[in-house]
XYZ file of N, CA and C in Angstrom:
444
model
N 146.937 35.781 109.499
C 146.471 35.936 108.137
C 144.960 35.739 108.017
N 144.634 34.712 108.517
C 143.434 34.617 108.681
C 142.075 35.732 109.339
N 142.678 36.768 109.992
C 141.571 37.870 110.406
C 141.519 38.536 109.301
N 142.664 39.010 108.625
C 142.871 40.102 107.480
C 141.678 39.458 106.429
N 141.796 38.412 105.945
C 140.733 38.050 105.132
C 139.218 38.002 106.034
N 138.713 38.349 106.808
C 137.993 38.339 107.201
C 137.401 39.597 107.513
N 137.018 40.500 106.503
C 137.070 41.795 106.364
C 135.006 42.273 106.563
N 134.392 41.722 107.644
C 133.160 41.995 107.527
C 132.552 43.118 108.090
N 131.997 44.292 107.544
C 131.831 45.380 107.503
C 130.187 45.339 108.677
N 129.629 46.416 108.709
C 128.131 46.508 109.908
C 127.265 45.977 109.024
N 126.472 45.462 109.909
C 125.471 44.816 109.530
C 124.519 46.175 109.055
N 123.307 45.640 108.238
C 122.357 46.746 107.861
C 121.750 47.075 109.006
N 121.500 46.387 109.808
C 120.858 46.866 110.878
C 121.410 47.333 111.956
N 122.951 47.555 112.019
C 123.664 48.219 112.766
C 123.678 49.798 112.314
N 123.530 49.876 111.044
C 123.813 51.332 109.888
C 122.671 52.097 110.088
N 121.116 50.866 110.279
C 120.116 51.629 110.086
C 119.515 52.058 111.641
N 120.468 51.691 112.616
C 120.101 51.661 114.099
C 121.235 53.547 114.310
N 122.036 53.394 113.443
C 122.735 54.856 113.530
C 122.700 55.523 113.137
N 121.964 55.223 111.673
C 121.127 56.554 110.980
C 119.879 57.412 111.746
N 119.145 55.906 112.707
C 117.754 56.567 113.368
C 118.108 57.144 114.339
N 119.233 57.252 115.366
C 119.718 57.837 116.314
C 120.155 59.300 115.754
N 120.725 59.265 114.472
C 121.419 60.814 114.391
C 119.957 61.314 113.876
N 119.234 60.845 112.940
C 117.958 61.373 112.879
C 117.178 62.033 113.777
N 117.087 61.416 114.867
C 116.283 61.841 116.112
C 117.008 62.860 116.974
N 118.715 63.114 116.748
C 119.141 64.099 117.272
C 118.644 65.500 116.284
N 119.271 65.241 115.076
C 119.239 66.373 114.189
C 117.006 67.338 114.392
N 116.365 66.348 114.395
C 115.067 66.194 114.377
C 114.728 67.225 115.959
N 115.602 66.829 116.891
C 115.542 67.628 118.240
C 116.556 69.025 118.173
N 117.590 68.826 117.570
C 118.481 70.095 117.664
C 117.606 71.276 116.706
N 117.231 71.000 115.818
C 116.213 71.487 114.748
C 114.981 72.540 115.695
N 114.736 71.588 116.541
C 113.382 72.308 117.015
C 114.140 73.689 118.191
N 115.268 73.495 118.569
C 116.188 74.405 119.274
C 116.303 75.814 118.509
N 116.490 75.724 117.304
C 116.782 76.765 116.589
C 115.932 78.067 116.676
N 116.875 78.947 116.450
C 116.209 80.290 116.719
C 115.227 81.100 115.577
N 113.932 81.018 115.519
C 113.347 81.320 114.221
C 112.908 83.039 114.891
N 113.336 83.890 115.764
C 113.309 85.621 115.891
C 113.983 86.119 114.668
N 115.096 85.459 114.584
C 115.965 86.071 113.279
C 114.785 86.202 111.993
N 114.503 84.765 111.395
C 113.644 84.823 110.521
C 112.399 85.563 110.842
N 111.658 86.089 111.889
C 110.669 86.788 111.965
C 110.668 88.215 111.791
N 111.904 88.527 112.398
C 112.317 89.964 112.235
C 112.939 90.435 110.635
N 113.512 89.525 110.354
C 113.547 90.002 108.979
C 112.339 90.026 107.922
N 111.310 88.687 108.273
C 109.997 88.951 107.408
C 109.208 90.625 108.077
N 109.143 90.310 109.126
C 108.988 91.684 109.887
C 109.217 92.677 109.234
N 110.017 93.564 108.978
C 111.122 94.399 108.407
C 110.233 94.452 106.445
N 110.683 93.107 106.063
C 110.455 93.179 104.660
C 108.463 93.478 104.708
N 107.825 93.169 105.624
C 106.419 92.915 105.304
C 106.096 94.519 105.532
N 106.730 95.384 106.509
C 106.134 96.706 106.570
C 106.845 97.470 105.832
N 108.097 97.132 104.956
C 108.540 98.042 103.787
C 107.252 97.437 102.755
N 107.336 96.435 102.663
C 105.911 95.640 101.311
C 104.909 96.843 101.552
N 104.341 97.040 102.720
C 102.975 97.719 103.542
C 103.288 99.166 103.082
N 104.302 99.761 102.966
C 104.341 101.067 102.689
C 104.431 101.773 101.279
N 104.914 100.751 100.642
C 105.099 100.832 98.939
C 103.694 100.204 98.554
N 102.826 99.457 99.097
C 101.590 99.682 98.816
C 100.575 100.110 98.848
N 100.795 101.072 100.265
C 100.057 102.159 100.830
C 100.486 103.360 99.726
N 101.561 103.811 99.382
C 102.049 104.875 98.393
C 101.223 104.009 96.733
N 101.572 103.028 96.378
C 100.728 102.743 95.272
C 99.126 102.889 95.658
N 98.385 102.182 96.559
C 97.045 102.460 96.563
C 96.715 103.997 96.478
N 97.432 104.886 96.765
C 97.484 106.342 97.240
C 97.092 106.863 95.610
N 98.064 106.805 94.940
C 98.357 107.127 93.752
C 96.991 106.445 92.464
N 97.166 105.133 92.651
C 96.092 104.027 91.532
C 94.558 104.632 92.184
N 94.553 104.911 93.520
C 92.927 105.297 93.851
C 92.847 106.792 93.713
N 93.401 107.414 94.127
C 93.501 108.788 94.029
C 92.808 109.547 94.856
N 93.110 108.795 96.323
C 93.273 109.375 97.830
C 94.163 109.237 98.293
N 93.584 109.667 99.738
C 95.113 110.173 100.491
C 95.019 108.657 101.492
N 96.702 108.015 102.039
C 96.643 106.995 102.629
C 97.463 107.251 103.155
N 96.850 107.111 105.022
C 97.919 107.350 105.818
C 97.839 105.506 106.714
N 99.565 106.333 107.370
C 99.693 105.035 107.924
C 99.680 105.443 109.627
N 99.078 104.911 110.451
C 99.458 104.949 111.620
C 100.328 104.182 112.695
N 100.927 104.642 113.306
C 101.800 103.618 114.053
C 101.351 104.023 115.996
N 100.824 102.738 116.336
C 100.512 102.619 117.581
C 101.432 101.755 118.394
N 101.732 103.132 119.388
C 102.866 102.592 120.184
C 102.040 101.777 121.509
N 101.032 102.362 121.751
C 100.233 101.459 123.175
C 99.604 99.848 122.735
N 99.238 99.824 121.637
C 98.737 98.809 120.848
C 100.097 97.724 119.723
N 101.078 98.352 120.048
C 102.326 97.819 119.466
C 101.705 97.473 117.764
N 101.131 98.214 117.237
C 100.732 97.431 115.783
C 100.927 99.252 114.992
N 100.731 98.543 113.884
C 100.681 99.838 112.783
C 99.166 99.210 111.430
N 98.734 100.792 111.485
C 97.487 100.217 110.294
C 97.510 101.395 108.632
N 96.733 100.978 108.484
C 97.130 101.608 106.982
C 95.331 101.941 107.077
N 95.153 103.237 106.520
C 93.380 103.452 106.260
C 93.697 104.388 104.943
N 92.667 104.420 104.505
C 92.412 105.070 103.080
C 91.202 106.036 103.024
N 91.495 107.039 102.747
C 90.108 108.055 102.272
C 90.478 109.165 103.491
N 89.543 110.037 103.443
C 89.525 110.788 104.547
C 88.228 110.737 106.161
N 88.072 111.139 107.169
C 87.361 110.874 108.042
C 85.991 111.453 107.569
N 85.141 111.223 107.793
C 84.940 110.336 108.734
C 84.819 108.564 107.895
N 85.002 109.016 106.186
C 84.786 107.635 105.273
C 85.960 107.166 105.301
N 86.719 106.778 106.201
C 87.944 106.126 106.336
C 87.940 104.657 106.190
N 88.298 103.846 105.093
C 88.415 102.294 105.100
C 89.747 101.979 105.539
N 89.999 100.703 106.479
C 91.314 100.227 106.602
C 91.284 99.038 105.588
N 92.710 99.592 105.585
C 93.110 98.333 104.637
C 94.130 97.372 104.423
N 94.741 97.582 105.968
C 95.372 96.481 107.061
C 95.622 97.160 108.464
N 95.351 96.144 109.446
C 95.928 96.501 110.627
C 96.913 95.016 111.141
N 98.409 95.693 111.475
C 99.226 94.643 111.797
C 99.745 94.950 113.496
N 99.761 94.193 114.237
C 99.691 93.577 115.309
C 101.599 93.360 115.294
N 102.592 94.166 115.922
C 103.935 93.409 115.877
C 104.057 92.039 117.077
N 104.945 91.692 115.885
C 105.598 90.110 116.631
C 106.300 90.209 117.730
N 106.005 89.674 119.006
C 106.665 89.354 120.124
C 107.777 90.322 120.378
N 108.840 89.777 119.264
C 110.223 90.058 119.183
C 110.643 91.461 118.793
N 109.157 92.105 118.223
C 109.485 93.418 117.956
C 108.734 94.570 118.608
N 109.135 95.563 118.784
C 108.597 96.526 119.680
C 108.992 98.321 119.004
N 107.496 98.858 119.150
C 107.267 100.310 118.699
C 108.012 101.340 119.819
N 108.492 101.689 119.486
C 109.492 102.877 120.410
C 108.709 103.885 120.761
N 108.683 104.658 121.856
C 107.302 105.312 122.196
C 108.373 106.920 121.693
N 109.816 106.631 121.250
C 110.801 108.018 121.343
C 110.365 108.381 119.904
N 109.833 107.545 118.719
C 109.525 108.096 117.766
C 109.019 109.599 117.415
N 109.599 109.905 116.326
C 109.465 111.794 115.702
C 107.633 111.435 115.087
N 107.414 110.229 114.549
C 106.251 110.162 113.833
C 104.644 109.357 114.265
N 103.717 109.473 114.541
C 102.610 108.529 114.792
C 101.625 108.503 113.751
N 102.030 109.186 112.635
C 101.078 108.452 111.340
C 102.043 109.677 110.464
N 101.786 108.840 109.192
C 102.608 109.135 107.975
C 101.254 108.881 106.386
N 101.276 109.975 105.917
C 100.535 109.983 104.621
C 100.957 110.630 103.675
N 100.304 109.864 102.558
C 100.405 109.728 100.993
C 99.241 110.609 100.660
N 99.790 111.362 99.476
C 98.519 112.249 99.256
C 98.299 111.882 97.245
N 97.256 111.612 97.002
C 96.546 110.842 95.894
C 98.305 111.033 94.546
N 99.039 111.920 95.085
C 100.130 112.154 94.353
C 101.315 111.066 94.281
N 101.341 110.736 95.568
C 101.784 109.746 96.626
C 103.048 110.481 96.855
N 102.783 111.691 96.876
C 103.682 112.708 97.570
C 103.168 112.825 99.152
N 104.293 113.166 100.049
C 104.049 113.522 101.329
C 104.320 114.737 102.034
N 103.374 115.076 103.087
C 104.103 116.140 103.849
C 104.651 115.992 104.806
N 104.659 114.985 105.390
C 105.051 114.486 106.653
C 106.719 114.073 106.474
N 107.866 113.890 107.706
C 108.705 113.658 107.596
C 108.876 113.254 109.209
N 109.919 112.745 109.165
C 110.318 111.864 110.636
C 111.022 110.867 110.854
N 110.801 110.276 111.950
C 111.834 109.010 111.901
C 110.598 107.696 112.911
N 110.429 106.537 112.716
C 109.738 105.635 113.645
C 110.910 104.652 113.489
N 110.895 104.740 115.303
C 112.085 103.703 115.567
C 111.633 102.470 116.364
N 111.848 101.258 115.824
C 111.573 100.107 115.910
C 112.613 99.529 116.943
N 112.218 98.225 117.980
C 113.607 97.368 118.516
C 113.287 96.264 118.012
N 113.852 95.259 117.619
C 113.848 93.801 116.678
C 115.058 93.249 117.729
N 114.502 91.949 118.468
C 114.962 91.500 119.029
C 116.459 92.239 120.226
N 115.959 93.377 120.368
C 116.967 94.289 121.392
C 117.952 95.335 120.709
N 117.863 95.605 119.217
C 118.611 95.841 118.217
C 117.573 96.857 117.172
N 118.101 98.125 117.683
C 117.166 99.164 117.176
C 116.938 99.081 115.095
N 116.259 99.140 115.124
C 115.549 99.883 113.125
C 114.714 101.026 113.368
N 115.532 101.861 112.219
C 114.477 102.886 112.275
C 114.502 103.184 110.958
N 113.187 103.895 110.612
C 112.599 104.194 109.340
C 112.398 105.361 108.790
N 113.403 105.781 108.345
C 113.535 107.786 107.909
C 112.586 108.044 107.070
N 111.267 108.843 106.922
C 110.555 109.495 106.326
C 111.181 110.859 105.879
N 110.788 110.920 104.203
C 111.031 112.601 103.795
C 109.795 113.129 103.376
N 110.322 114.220 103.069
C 109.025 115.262 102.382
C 109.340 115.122 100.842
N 108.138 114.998 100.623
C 107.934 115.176 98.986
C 107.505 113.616 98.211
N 108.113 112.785 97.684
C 107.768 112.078 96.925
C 107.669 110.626 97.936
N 107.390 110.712 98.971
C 107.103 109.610 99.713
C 108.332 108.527 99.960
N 109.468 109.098 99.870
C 110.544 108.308 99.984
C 110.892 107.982 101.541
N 111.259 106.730 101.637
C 112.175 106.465 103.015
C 113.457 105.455 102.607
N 113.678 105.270 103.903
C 114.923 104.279 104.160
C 115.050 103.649 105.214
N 115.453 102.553 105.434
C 115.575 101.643 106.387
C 116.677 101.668 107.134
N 117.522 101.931 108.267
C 118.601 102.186 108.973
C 118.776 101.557 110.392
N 119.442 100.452 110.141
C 119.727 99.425 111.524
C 121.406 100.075 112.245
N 121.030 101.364 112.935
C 122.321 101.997 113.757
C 123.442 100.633 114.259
């Protein structure tokens, strides 16, 4: 009878010696985690952002804005105006995890002050081993995004 009443639970400093242990696991498993996923999707969303603002600058300035995509240089840039007064007005550099397909239909794509296009094609992307590709049409500067 006497243990049963003797009901003494962990000390605080037993609780706070097992909180700092799972802390320091969670704190290490954390740094394990795979952040390609999250890059490739900002990836993805930052050069759809890049192209709907290349088609707006096209239109609000009322030149033509093409985009180029460099497969030896793995990056894509955006310039505005025509040559030889050509301003850029980003050049992006892809992430590690992503890679310019040299099989692509397209190596530059433009907006004409309408932000209509003549160009059409396909630029096919790999994101972490896992193809995207980006369907260009003719006419009003439309695409689509398509992970086969």
């Amino acid at each position: 009878m006497k243990s049963l009443k003797n009901n003494s639970g962990f000390t605080m400093i037993e609780v706070i010696i097992v909180l700092l242990v799972l802390g320091i696991l969670i704190a290490i498993s954390v740094s394990f985690y795979p952040r390609s996923k999250e890059a490739s999707i900002s990836f993805e969303s930052r050069l759809i952002q890049d192209l709907h603002n290349a088609q707006l600058t096209a239109v609000s300035g009322n030149k033509q804005v093409t985009v180029y995509f460099d497969t030896g240089n793995q990056s894509y840039s955006i310039v505005s105006g025509y040559v030889p007064n050509e301003k850029v007005l980003s050049e992006v550099k892809l992430p590690e995890n992503v890679k310019l397909l040299g099989s692509s239909s397209l190596t530059l794509f433009r907006y004409n002050p309408s932000g209509n296009t003549n160009t059409f094609g396909v630029v096919k992307f790999e994101i972490d081993q896992e193809p995207l590709n980006i369907h260009f049409y003719l006419a009003r500067g439309r695409f689509y995004v398509e992970k086969p």
